[in-house]
C-alpha cells in the first residue's frame, strides 16, 4: 500500500475512534445514574462495583477519546480503545446468548427496549468499531517499531 | 524509581496514566456534582418497615388508601401501569418535585412506590427522593409491576 495513503487511513481511523469514544462518553457523563442502571441490567458485574464502574467508565472512554484525537499517549489509548470495544461486544454477546433483553447503553444512558434486530445492529456496529481499533492499534505499533 | 519508569514499556505507562486520569476525573466530578451517585450504595434489606407485602398493597389499593408511584421510565409507564398510579421516573425526579408537592400537601399520605423486577432499585431511589421532599409514609412494593401483572390486578394505559 502506498505509504501516504496508509498514513492517511491510520490517521482517519484514529480520528474516527476518538470521535466514537468522546461521543459515546458524553451522555453517560451527563446522566451517571441512568448509566448505572444499564450496567446493572447487564448483570455481569457484582452489585458493589456497579456505581463505581458507572462513574469511572465514561471518563475512561472520554479521556481515551481525547488522547486519540490529540495524539497524546497514543499507544495506551489505542490498546484501551481496542480492549474496551472487545469487552463491550463480549458482554453484549454474553447477554444475547443467555437471552437477556437489555439495553446496550452504547451511545446513550437511556434504557430502551431492544429486539433481536437491535442486537444484530449493535453487533455489526461493534465489529466495525473493533476492526477500526484493531487496524489503528496494529499500525501504531508497527509504525513505532519501524522507526526504532 | 526513575529507572523503573524508563524500563517500563511506553504502552504500559500510557495505559496507567490514562486510567489514573479517568479515575481522578470521574470520582472528583461525581463527588462535587449535583447529579453524582452514591458509592457503595447499600440496598436495604427486605422485610424491613420499608417494604409492603402484595396482600397489603392490594388491600390499600382497593380501599383507596394509598397513592401508587411508578418509578419506571416514562415510556414504560405510558405503555401500562397500575391503575391510578402516577409516574415519577427515576431519571426525571427533580422535574416532578414541584408539581408533586403541590398535588400532595399531606406529608402523611401513604405512597407505595414500585418498579419492575426483583432487582429493580428505581423504586428505592424514588422513595429516597420523596423522603427528601418530606414525605414520611412511604412503602416499596418489590417487583410491583410484575406482581400486578401476574395477578391481573387493574391496570391503566396513558
PDB file of C-alpha atoms in Angstrom:
ATOM      1  CA  UNK A   1       0.000   0.000   0.000  1.00  0.00           C
ATOM      2  CA  UNK A   2       1.199   3.498  -0.782  1.00  0.00           C
ATOM      3  CA  UNK A   3       2.794   4.908   2.377  1.00  0.00           C
ATOM      4  CA  UNK A   4       0.988   8.249   2.220  1.00  0.00           C
ATOM      5  CA  UNK A   5      -2.327   6.533   1.686  1.00  0.00           C
ATOM      6  CA  UNK A   6      -1.647   4.254   4.655  1.00  0.00           C
ATOM      7  CA  UNK A   7      -0.714   7.198   6.855  1.00  0.00           C
ATOM      8  CA  UNK A   8      -3.953   8.817   5.827  1.00  0.00           C
ATOM      9  CA  UNK A   9      -6.098   5.771   6.670  1.00  0.00           C
ATOM     10  CA  UNK A  10      -4.361   5.320  10.039  1.00  0.00           C
ATOM     11  CA  UNK A  11      -4.984   8.990  10.808  1.00  0.00           C
ATOM     12  CA  UNK A  12      -8.642   8.663   9.766  1.00  0.00           C
ATOM     13  CA  UNK A  13      -9.039   5.557  11.932  1.00  0.00           C
ATOM     14  CA  UNK A  14      -7.555   7.456  14.883  1.00  0.00           C
ATOM     15  CA  UNK A  15      -9.890  10.450  14.467  1.00  0.00           C
ATOM     16  CA  UNK A  16     -12.918   8.187  13.970  1.00  0.00           C
ATOM     17  CA  UNK A  17     -12.091   6.243  17.125  1.00  0.00           C
ATOM     18  CA  UNK A  18     -11.555   9.473  19.040  1.00  0.00           C
ATOM     19  CA  UNK A  19     -14.960  10.790  17.965  1.00  0.00           C
ATOM     20  CA  UNK A  20     -16.675   7.482  18.736  1.00  0.00           C
ATOM     21  CA  UNK A  21     -15.230   7.406  22.253  1.00  0.00           C
ATOM     22  CA  UNK A  22     -15.826  11.043  23.187  1.00  0.00           C
ATOM     23  CA  UNK A  23     -19.320  10.923  21.695  1.00  0.00           C
ATOM     24  CA  UNK A  24     -20.236   7.698  23.491  1.00  0.00           C
ATOM     25  CA  UNK A  25     -18.969   9.043  26.806  1.00  0.00           C
ATOM     26  CA  UNK A  26     -20.774  12.377  26.876  1.00  0.00           C
ATOM     27  CA  UNK A  27     -24.368  11.256  27.520  1.00  0.00           C
ATOM     28  CA  UNK A  28     -23.159   8.808  30.155  1.00  0.00           C
ATOM     29  CA  UNK A  29     -21.197  11.519  31.934  1.00  0.00           C
ATOM     30  CA  UNK A  30     -24.266  13.733  31.976  1.00  0.00           C
ATOM     31  CA  UNK A  31     -26.541  11.048  33.438  1.00  0.00           C
ATOM     32  CA  UNK A  32     -24.488   8.714  35.593  1.00  0.00           C
ATOM     33  CA  UNK A  33     -27.473   7.332  37.496  1.00  0.00           C
ATOM     34  CA  UNK A  34     -29.183   6.014  34.361  1.00  0.00           C
ATOM     35  CA  UNK A  35     -25.930   4.587  33.078  1.00  0.00           C
ATOM     36  CA  UNK A  36     -25.501   2.753  36.395  1.00  0.00           C
ATOM     37  CA  UNK A  37     -28.944   1.258  35.820  1.00  0.00           C
ATOM     38  CA  UNK A  38     -27.864  -0.014  32.395  1.00  0.00           C
ATOM     39  CA  UNK A  39     -24.685  -1.569  33.815  1.00  0.00           C
ATOM     40  CA  UNK A  40     -26.807  -3.240  36.447  1.00  0.00           C
ATOM     41  CA  UNK A  41     -29.137  -4.618  33.763  1.00  0.00           C
ATOM     42  CA  UNK A  42     -26.163  -6.266  32.081  1.00  0.00           C
ATOM     43  CA  UNK A  43     -25.955  -8.438  35.239  1.00  0.00           C
ATOM     44  CA  UNK A  44     -22.262  -9.098  34.775  1.00  0.00           C
ATOM     45  CA  UNK A  45     -20.600  -7.029  37.492  1.00  0.00           C
ATOM     46  CA  UNK A  46     -21.200  -7.611  41.195  1.00  0.00           C
ATOM     47  CA  UNK A  47     -23.572  -5.014  42.618  1.00  0.00           C
ATOM     48  CA  UNK A  48     -20.928  -3.256  44.715  1.00  0.00           C
ATOM     49  CA  UNK A  49     -18.961  -2.406  41.560  1.00  0.00           C
ATOM     50  CA  UNK A  50     -21.879  -1.062  39.519  1.00  0.00           C
ATOM     51  CA  UNK A  51     -21.798   2.558  40.694  1.00  0.00           C
ATOM     52  CA  UNK A  52     -18.001   2.765  40.668  1.00  0.00           C
ATOM     53  CA  UNK A  53     -17.965   1.489  37.092  1.00  0.00           C
ATOM     54  CA  UNK A  54     -20.717   3.921  36.082  1.00  0.00           C
ATOM     55  CA  UNK A  55     -18.543   6.775  37.339  1.00  0.00           C
ATOM     56  CA  UNK A  56     -15.208   5.521  36.025  1.00  0.00           C
ATOM     57  CA  UNK A  57     -16.068   4.026  32.616  1.00  0.00           C
ATOM     58  CA  UNK A  58     -17.480   7.122  30.857  1.00  0.00           C
ATOM     59  CA  UNK A  59     -14.409   9.128  31.868  1.00  0.00           C
ATOM     60  CA  UNK A  60     -12.130   6.360  30.686  1.00  0.00           C
ATOM     61  CA  UNK A  61     -13.925   6.465  27.327  1.00  0.00           C
ATOM     62  CA  UNK A  62     -13.807  10.245  27.229  1.00  0.00           C
ATOM     63  CA  UNK A  63     -10.132  10.589  28.114  1.00  0.00           C
ATOM     64  CA  UNK A  64      -9.201   7.773  25.727  1.00  0.00           C
ATOM     65  CA  UNK A  65     -11.124   9.635  23.018  1.00  0.00           C
ATOM     66  CA  UNK A  66      -9.391  12.916  23.810  1.00  0.00           C
ATOM     67  CA  UNK A  67      -5.976  11.201  23.736  1.00  0.00           C
ATOM     68  CA  UNK A  68      -6.779   9.671  20.353  1.00  0.00           C
ATOM     69  CA  UNK A  69      -7.917  12.996  18.942  1.00  0.00           C
ATOM     70  CA  UNK A  70      -4.976  14.938  20.345  1.00  0.00           C
ATOM     71  CA  UNK A  71      -2.343  12.281  19.675  1.00  0.00           C
ATOM     72  CA  UNK A  72      -1.059  12.097  23.269  1.00  0.00           C
ATOM     73  CA  UNK A  73      -0.344   8.708  24.950  1.00  0.00           C
ATOM     74  CA  UNK A  74      -1.385   7.153  21.649  1.00  0.00           C
ATOM     75  CA  UNK A  75      -0.174   3.606  22.236  1.00  0.00           C
ATOM     76  CA  UNK A  76      -2.015   3.338  25.543  1.00  0.00           C
ATOM     77  CA  UNK A  77      -5.147   4.927  24.115  1.00  0.00           C
ATOM     78  CA  UNK A  78      -5.062   2.506  21.170  1.00  0.00           C
ATOM     79  CA  UNK A  79      -4.811  -0.540  23.439  1.00  0.00           C
ATOM     80  CA  UNK A  80      -7.514   0.744  25.775  1.00  0.00           C
ATOM     81  CA  UNK A  81      -9.884   1.520  22.890  1.00  0.00           C
ATOM     82  CA  UNK A  82      -9.417  -1.950  21.431  1.00  0.00           C
ATOM     83  CA  UNK A  83      -9.786  -3.561  24.864  1.00  0.00           C
ATOM     84  CA  UNK A  84     -12.932  -1.618  25.751  1.00  0.00           C
ATOM     85  CA  UNK A  85     -14.641  -2.324  22.435  1.00  0.00           C
ATOM     86  CA  UNK A  86     -13.824  -6.017  22.731  1.00  0.00           C
ATOM     87  CA  UNK A  87     -15.151  -6.095  26.304  1.00  0.00           C
ATOM     88  CA  UNK A  88     -18.374  -4.266  25.357  1.00  0.00           C
ATOM     89  CA  UNK A  89     -19.014  -6.587  22.427  1.00  0.00           C
ATOM     90  CA  UNK A  90     -18.161  -9.631  24.521  1.00  0.00           C
ATOM     91  CA  UNK A  91     -20.651  -8.663  27.214  1.00  0.00           C
ATOM     92  CA  UNK A  92     -23.311  -7.974  24.591  1.00  0.00           C
ATOM     93  CA  UNK A  93     -22.790 -11.427  23.052  1.00  0.00           C
ATOM     94  CA  UNK A  94     -22.759 -12.997  26.519  1.00  0.00           C
ATOM     95  CA  UNK A  95     -26.131 -11.473  27.369  1.00  0.00           C
ATOM     96  CA  UNK A  96     -27.555 -12.301  23.954  1.00  0.00           C
ATOM     97  CA  UNK A  97     -26.572 -15.919  24.430  1.00  0.00           C
ATOM     98  CA  UNK A  98     -28.313 -16.126  27.786  1.00  0.00           C
ATOM     99  CA  UNK A  99     -31.432 -14.480  26.353  1.00  0.00           C
ATOM    100  CA  UNK A 100     -31.307 -11.286  28.399  1.00  0.00           C
ATOM    101  CA  UNK A 101     -33.230  -8.451  26.849  1.00  0.00           C
ATOM    102  CA  UNK A 102     -31.109  -5.471  27.790  1.00  0.00           C
ATOM    103  CA  UNK A 103     -30.427  -2.011  26.508  1.00  0.00           C
ATOM    104  CA  UNK A 104     -26.977  -1.654  25.009  1.00  0.00           C
ATOM    105  CA  UNK A 105     -26.269   1.743  26.570  1.00  0.00           C
ATOM    106  CA  UNK A 106     -23.567   2.262  23.967  1.00  0.00           C
ATOM    107  CA  UNK A 107     -24.255   5.861  22.977  1.00  0.00           C
ATOM    108  CA  UNK A 108     -26.964   6.747  25.428  1.00  0.00           C
ATOM    109  CA  UNK A 109     -27.705   6.423  29.093  1.00  0.00           C
ATOM    110  CA  UNK A 110     -31.415   5.928  28.484  1.00  0.00           C
ATOM    111  CA  UNK A 111     -32.570   2.339  28.749  1.00  0.00           C
ATOM    112  CA  UNK A 112     -34.592   1.438  25.712  1.00  0.00           C
ATOM    113  CA  UNK A 113     -36.377  -1.707  24.712  1.00  0.00           C
ATOM    114  CA  UNK A 114     -34.308  -3.915  22.427  1.00  0.00           C
ATOM    115  CA  UNK A 115     -35.243  -6.598  19.924  1.00  0.00           C
ATOM    116  CA  UNK A 116     -33.122  -9.104  18.019  1.00  0.00           C
ATOM    117  CA  UNK A 117     -32.828  -6.623  15.156  1.00  0.00           C
ATOM    118  CA  UNK A 118     -31.335  -4.121  17.598  1.00  0.00           C
ATOM    119  CA  UNK A 119     -28.869  -6.748  18.777  1.00  0.00           C
ATOM    120  CA  UNK A 120     -27.765  -7.547  15.251  1.00  0.00           C
ATOM    121  CA  UNK A 121     -27.331  -3.851  14.552  1.00  0.00           C
ATOM    122  CA  UNK A 122     -25.349  -3.326  17.791  1.00  0.00           C
ATOM    123  CA  UNK A 123     -23.124  -6.282  16.980  1.00  0.00           C
ATOM    124  CA  UNK A 124     -22.498  -5.267  13.372  1.00  0.00           C
ATOM    125  CA  UNK A 125     -21.631  -1.762  14.520  1.00  0.00           C
ATOM    126  CA  UNK A 126     -19.366  -3.063  17.304  1.00  0.00           C
ATOM    127  CA  UNK A 127     -17.465  -5.307  14.927  1.00  0.00           C
ATOM    128  CA  UNK A 128     -16.834  -2.368  12.588  1.00  0.00           C
ATOM    129  CA  UNK A 129     -15.547  -0.341  15.547  1.00  0.00           C
ATOM    130  CA  UNK A 130     -13.363  -3.243  16.720  1.00  0.00           C
ATOM    131  CA  UNK A 131     -11.900  -3.551  13.250  1.00  0.00           C
ATOM    132  CA  UNK A 132     -11.072   0.168  13.175  1.00  0.00           C
ATOM    133  CA  UNK A 133      -9.472  -0.078  16.637  1.00  0.00           C
ATOM    134  CA  UNK A 134      -7.535  -3.200  15.650  1.00  0.00           C
ATOM    135  CA  UNK A 135      -6.325  -1.601  12.424  1.00  0.00           C
ATOM    136  CA  UNK A 136      -5.192   1.529  14.225  1.00  0.00           C
ATOM    137  CA  UNK A 137      -3.532  -0.338  17.128  1.00  0.00           C
ATOM    138  CA  UNK A 138      -1.685  -2.699  14.783  1.00  0.00           C
ATOM    139  CA  UNK A 139      -0.383   0.181  12.692  1.00  0.00           C
ATOM    140  CA  UNK A 140       0.629   2.439  15.538  1.00  0.00           C
ATOM    141  CA  UNK A 141       2.745  -0.366  16.987  1.00  0.00           C
ATOM    142  CA  UNK A 142       4.303  -1.409  13.689  1.00  0.00           C
ATOM    143  CA  UNK A 143       4.987   2.235  12.793  1.00  0.00           C
ATOM    144  CA  UNK A 144       6.928   2.798  16.006  1.00  0.00           C
ATOM    145  CA  UNK A 145       8.765  -0.495  15.544  1.00  0.00           C
ATOM    146  CA  UNK A 146       9.877   0.560  12.067  1.00  0.00           C
ATOM    147  CA  UNK A 147      11.034   3.900  13.390  1.00  0.00           C
ATOM    148  CA  UNK A 148      13.123   2.306  16.160  1.00  0.00           C
TER     149      UNK A 148
ATOM    150  CA  UNK B   1      12.065   4.711  40.644  1.00  0.00           C
ATOM    151  CA  UNK B   2      13.011   6.751  37.587  1.00  0.00           C
ATOM    152  CA  UNK B   3      14.962   3.825  36.123  1.00  0.00           C
ATOM    153  CA  UNK B   4      11.980   1.567  36.664  1.00  0.00           C
ATOM    154  CA  UNK B   5       9.790   4.090  34.858  1.00  0.00           C
ATOM    155  CA  UNK B   6      12.254   4.230  31.966  1.00  0.00           C
ATOM    156  CA  UNK B   7      12.361   0.453  31.671  1.00  0.00           C
ATOM    157  CA  UNK B   8       8.584   0.096  31.626  1.00  0.00           C
ATOM    158  CA  UNK B   9       7.244  -0.145  28.065  1.00  0.00           C
ATOM    159  CA  UNK B  10       5.663   3.115  26.955  1.00  0.00           C
ATOM    160  CA  UNK B  11       2.342   1.475  26.288  1.00  0.00           C
ATOM    161  CA  UNK B  12       2.059   0.428  29.938  1.00  0.00           C
ATOM    162  CA  UNK B  13       2.859   3.874  31.300  1.00  0.00           C
ATOM    163  CA  UNK B  14       0.341   5.346  28.831  1.00  0.00           C
ATOM    164  CA  UNK B  15      -2.362   2.962  29.995  1.00  0.00           C
ATOM    165  CA  UNK B  16      -1.667   3.589  33.680  1.00  0.00           C
ATOM    166  CA  UNK B  17      -1.690   7.361  33.156  1.00  0.00           C
ATOM    167  CA  UNK B  18      -4.980   7.250  31.238  1.00  0.00           C
ATOM    168  CA  UNK B  19      -6.537   5.043  33.934  1.00  0.00           C
ATOM    169  CA  UNK B  20      -5.375   7.398  36.685  1.00  0.00           C
ATOM    170  CA  UNK B  21      -6.647  10.453  34.801  1.00  0.00           C
ATOM    171  CA  UNK B  22     -10.018   8.809  34.166  1.00  0.00           C
ATOM    172  CA  UNK B  23     -10.370   7.704  37.796  1.00  0.00           C
ATOM    173  CA  UNK B  24      -9.376  11.090  39.181  1.00  0.00           C
ATOM    174  CA  UNK B  25     -11.685  12.994  36.815  1.00  0.00           C
ATOM    175  CA  UNK B  26     -14.637  10.625  37.244  1.00  0.00           C
ATOM    176  CA  UNK B  27     -14.639  10.368  41.015  1.00  0.00           C
ATOM    177  CA  UNK B  28     -13.863  14.063  41.580  1.00  0.00           C
ATOM    178  CA  UNK B  29     -16.643  15.256  39.269  1.00  0.00           C
ATOM    179  CA  UNK B  30     -19.064  12.729  40.730  1.00  0.00           C
ATOM    180  CA  UNK B  31     -18.232  13.873  44.264  1.00  0.00           C
ATOM    181  CA  UNK B  32     -18.939  17.555  43.559  1.00  0.00           C
ATOM    182  CA  UNK B  33     -21.727  17.127  41.005  1.00  0.00           C
ATOM    183  CA  UNK B  34     -25.406  17.567  41.863  1.00  0.00           C
ATOM    184  CA  UNK B  35     -26.114  14.558  39.649  1.00  0.00           C
ATOM    185  CA  UNK B  36     -23.447  12.447  41.364  1.00  0.00           C
ATOM    186  CA  UNK B  37     -24.300   8.965  42.578  1.00  0.00           C
ATOM    187  CA  UNK B  38     -23.533   7.294  45.901  1.00  0.00           C
ATOM    188  CA  UNK B  39     -20.635   4.862  46.047  1.00  0.00           C
ATOM    189  CA  UNK B  40     -21.236   1.521  47.744  1.00  0.00           C
ATOM    190  CA  UNK B  41     -24.938   2.154  47.885  1.00  0.00           C
ATOM    191  CA  UNK B  42     -26.313  -0.476  50.184  1.00  0.00           C
ATOM    192  CA  UNK B  43     -29.694  -1.966  49.408  1.00  0.00           C
ATOM    193  CA  UNK B  44     -31.966  -2.001  52.370  1.00  0.00           C
ATOM    194  CA  UNK B  45     -32.993  -5.498  53.335  1.00  0.00           C
ATOM    195  CA  UNK B  46     -36.420  -6.918  52.627  1.00  0.00           C
ATOM    196  CA  UNK B  47     -38.873  -7.376  55.495  1.00  0.00           C
ATOM    197  CA  UNK B  48     -37.901  -4.035  56.988  1.00  0.00           C
ATOM    198  CA  UNK B  49     -40.581  -1.384  57.536  1.00  0.00           C
ATOM    199  CA  UNK B  50     -39.736  -0.071  54.126  1.00  0.00           C
ATOM    200  CA  UNK B  51     -41.466  -2.842  52.194  1.00  0.00           C
ATOM    201  CA  UNK B  52     -45.118  -3.682  51.798  1.00  0.00           C
ATOM    202  CA  UNK B  53     -46.451  -7.121  51.010  1.00  0.00           C
ATOM    203  CA  UNK B  54     -48.524  -7.853  47.925  1.00  0.00           C
ATOM    204  CA  UNK B  55     -51.563  -8.514  50.145  1.00  0.00           C
ATOM    205  CA  UNK B  56     -51.304  -5.223  51.995  1.00  0.00           C
ATOM    206  CA  UNK B  57     -50.687  -3.351  48.763  1.00  0.00           C
ATOM    207  CA  UNK B  58     -53.809  -4.693  47.048  1.00  0.00           C
ATOM    208  CA  UNK B  59     -55.821  -4.030  50.215  1.00  0.00           C
ATOM    209  CA  UNK B  60     -54.642  -0.405  50.255  1.00  0.00           C
ATOM    210  CA  UNK B  61     -55.411  -0.193  46.526  1.00  0.00           C
ATOM    211  CA  UNK B  62     -58.976  -1.465  46.922  1.00  0.00           C
ATOM    212  CA  UNK B  63     -59.658   0.786  49.905  1.00  0.00           C
ATOM    213  CA  UNK B  64     -58.142   3.735  48.046  1.00  0.00           C
ATOM    214  CA  UNK B  65     -55.801   4.351  50.954  1.00  0.00           C
ATOM    215  CA  UNK B  66     -52.567   4.634  49.006  1.00  0.00           C
ATOM    216  CA  UNK B  67     -51.210   6.555  46.065  1.00  0.00           C
ATOM    217  CA  UNK B  68     -49.163   4.290  43.817  1.00  0.00           C
ATOM    218  CA  UNK B  69     -45.993   5.800  42.406  1.00  0.00           C
ATOM    219  CA  UNK B  70     -44.448   4.203  39.324  1.00  0.00           C
ATOM    220  CA  UNK B  71     -40.664   4.708  39.299  1.00  0.00           C
ATOM    221  CA  UNK B  72     -40.084   3.283  35.819  1.00  0.00           C
ATOM    222  CA  UNK B  73     -39.117   5.362  32.823  1.00  0.00           C
ATOM    223  CA  UNK B  74     -41.921   7.350  31.211  1.00  0.00           C
ATOM    224  CA  UNK B  75     -42.043   5.189  28.094  1.00  0.00           C
ATOM    225  CA  UNK B  76     -42.850   2.052  30.108  1.00  0.00           C
ATOM    226  CA  UNK B  77     -45.327   3.889  32.312  1.00  0.00           C
ATOM    227  CA  UNK B  78     -47.200   5.135  29.241  1.00  0.00           C
ATOM    228  CA  UNK B  79     -47.433   1.608  27.875  1.00  0.00           C
ATOM    229  CA  UNK B  80     -49.171   0.381  31.001  1.00  0.00           C
ATOM    230  CA  UNK B  81     -49.159   0.877  34.771  1.00  0.00           C
ATOM    231  CA  UNK B  82     -51.059   0.197  37.959  1.00  0.00           C
ATOM    232  CA  UNK B  83     -54.469   1.813  37.704  1.00  0.00           C
ATOM    233  CA  UNK B  84     -54.434   5.325  39.139  1.00  0.00           C
ATOM    234  CA  UNK B  85     -50.654   5.355  39.596  1.00  0.00           C
ATOM    235  CA  UNK B  86     -48.645   8.445  38.911  1.00  0.00           C
ATOM    236  CA  UNK B  87     -45.256   8.427  37.286  1.00  0.00           C
ATOM    237  CA  UNK B  88     -42.102   9.763  38.867  1.00  0.00           C
ATOM    238  CA  UNK B  89     -39.415   8.321  36.594  1.00  0.00           C
ATOM    239  CA  UNK B  90     -36.159   7.867  38.475  1.00  0.00           C
ATOM    240  CA  UNK B  91     -34.397   9.905  35.775  1.00  0.00           C
ATOM    241  CA  UNK B  92     -36.786  12.866  35.986  1.00  0.00           C
ATOM    242  CA  UNK B  93     -37.403  13.164  39.704  1.00  0.00           C
ATOM    243  CA  UNK B  94     -36.279  16.774  40.046  1.00  0.00           C
ATOM    244  CA  UNK B  95     -38.598  17.920  37.245  1.00  0.00           C
ATOM    245  CA  UNK B  96     -41.577  16.390  39.001  1.00  0.00           C
ATOM    246  CA  UNK B  97     -40.878  17.698  42.509  1.00  0.00           C
ATOM    247  CA  UNK B  98     -42.859  20.971  42.466  1.00  0.00           C
ATOM    248  CA  UNK B  99     -45.971  19.505  40.848  1.00  0.00           C
ATOM    249  CA  UNK B 100     -45.838  16.612  43.252  1.00  0.00           C
ATOM    250  CA  UNK B 101     -45.513  18.827  46.336  1.00  0.00           C
ATOM    251  CA  UNK B 102     -48.468  20.938  45.159  1.00  0.00           C
ATOM    252  CA  UNK B 103     -50.627  17.912  44.388  1.00  0.00           C
ATOM    253  CA  UNK B 104     -49.919  16.121  47.666  1.00  0.00           C
ATOM    254  CA  UNK B 105     -49.614  18.575  50.556  1.00  0.00           C
ATOM    255  CA  UNK B 106     -50.358  15.848  53.144  1.00  0.00           C
ATOM    256  CA  UNK B 107     -46.957  14.535  54.214  1.00  0.00           C
ATOM    257  CA  UNK B 108     -48.583  11.548  55.943  1.00  0.00           C
ATOM    258  CA  UNK B 109     -50.274  10.261  52.791  1.00  0.00           C
ATOM    259  CA  UNK B 110     -49.332   6.639  52.119  1.00  0.00           C
ATOM    260  CA  UNK B 111     -47.325   6.237  48.924  1.00  0.00           C
ATOM    261  CA  UNK B 112     -46.488   2.830  47.506  1.00  0.00           C
ATOM    262  CA  UNK B 113     -43.547   3.039  45.125  1.00  0.00           C
ATOM    263  CA  UNK B 114     -42.906   0.301  42.610  1.00  0.00           C
ATOM    264  CA  UNK B 115     -40.909  -0.610  39.545  1.00  0.00           C
ATOM    265  CA  UNK B 116     -40.368  -3.809  37.550  1.00  0.00           C
ATOM    266  CA  UNK B 117     -38.301  -6.832  38.585  1.00  0.00           C
ATOM    267  CA  UNK B 118     -36.910  -8.168  41.872  1.00  0.00           C
ATOM    268  CA  UNK B 119     -33.598  -6.431  41.303  1.00  0.00           C
ATOM    269  CA  UNK B 120     -35.001  -3.081  40.194  1.00  0.00           C
ATOM    270  CA  UNK B 121     -33.866  -0.305  42.511  1.00  0.00           C
ATOM    271  CA  UNK B 122     -35.574   2.628  40.797  1.00  0.00           C
ATOM    272  CA  UNK B 123     -38.307   2.495  43.434  1.00  0.00           C
ATOM    273  CA  UNK B 124     -35.711   2.824  46.201  1.00  0.00           C
ATOM    274  CA  UNK B 125     -34.300   5.913  44.506  1.00  0.00           C
ATOM    275  CA  UNK B 126     -37.733   7.479  44.130  1.00  0.00           C
ATOM    276  CA  UNK B 127     -38.637   6.550  47.694  1.00  0.00           C
ATOM    277  CA  UNK B 128     -35.463   8.241  48.969  1.00  0.00           C
ATOM    278  CA  UNK B 129     -36.290  11.279  46.857  1.00  0.00           C
ATOM    279  CA  UNK B 130     -39.812  11.510  48.314  1.00  0.00           C
ATOM    280  CA  UNK B 131     -38.268  11.177  51.766  1.00  0.00           C
ATOM    281  CA  UNK B 132     -36.120  14.200  50.999  1.00  0.00           C
ATOM    282  CA  UNK B 133     -39.267  16.114  49.997  1.00  0.00           C
ATOM    283  CA  UNK B 134     -40.576  15.456  53.499  1.00  0.00           C
ATOM    284  CA  UNK B 135     -42.975  12.566  52.936  1.00  0.00           C
ATOM    285  CA  UNK B 136     -42.778  10.005  55.689  1.00  0.00           C
ATOM    286  CA  UNK B 137     -45.337   7.319  54.913  1.00  0.00           C
ATOM    287  CA  UNK B 138     -43.574   5.531  52.071  1.00  0.00           C
ATOM    288  CA  UNK B 139     -43.516   1.864  51.161  1.00  0.00           C
ATOM    289  CA  UNK B 140     -41.928  -0.105  48.379  1.00  0.00           C
ATOM    290  CA  UNK B 141     -43.725  -2.937  46.647  1.00  0.00           C
ATOM    291  CA  UNK B 142     -40.904  -5.154  45.407  1.00  0.00           C
ATOM    292  CA  UNK B 143     -41.357  -6.093  41.749  1.00  0.00           C
ATOM    293  CA  UNK B 144     -44.648  -4.199  41.913  1.00  0.00           C
ATOM    294  CA  UNK B 145     -45.316  -4.157  38.199  1.00  0.00           C
ATOM    295  CA  UNK B 146     -44.513  -7.877  37.874  1.00  0.00           C
ATOM    296  CA  UNK B 147     -46.771  -8.729  40.821  1.00  0.00           C
ATOM    297  CA  UNK B 148     -49.596  -6.623  39.437  1.00  0.00           C
ATOM    298  CA  UNK B 149     -49.497  -8.214  36.002  1.00  0.00           C
ATOM    299  CA  UNK B 150     -49.145 -11.740  37.349  1.00  0.00           C
ATOM    300  CA  UNK B 151     -52.257 -11.322  39.469  1.00  0.00           C
ATOM    301  CA  UNK B 152     -54.235  -9.478  36.800  1.00  0.00           C
ATOM    302  CA  UNK B 153     -54.867  -6.569  39.110  1.00  0.00           C
ATOM    303  CA  UNK B 154     -56.314  -3.429  37.470  1.00  0.00           C
ATOM    304  CA  UNK B 155     -54.005  -1.540  35.126  1.00  0.00           C
ATOM    305  CA  UNK B 156     -54.248   1.538  33.007  1.00  0.00           C
ATOM    306  CA  UNK B 157     -52.694   2.988  29.871  1.00  0.00           C
ATOM    307  CA  UNK B 158     -51.911   6.571  29.002  1.00  0.00           C
TER     308      UNK B 158
END
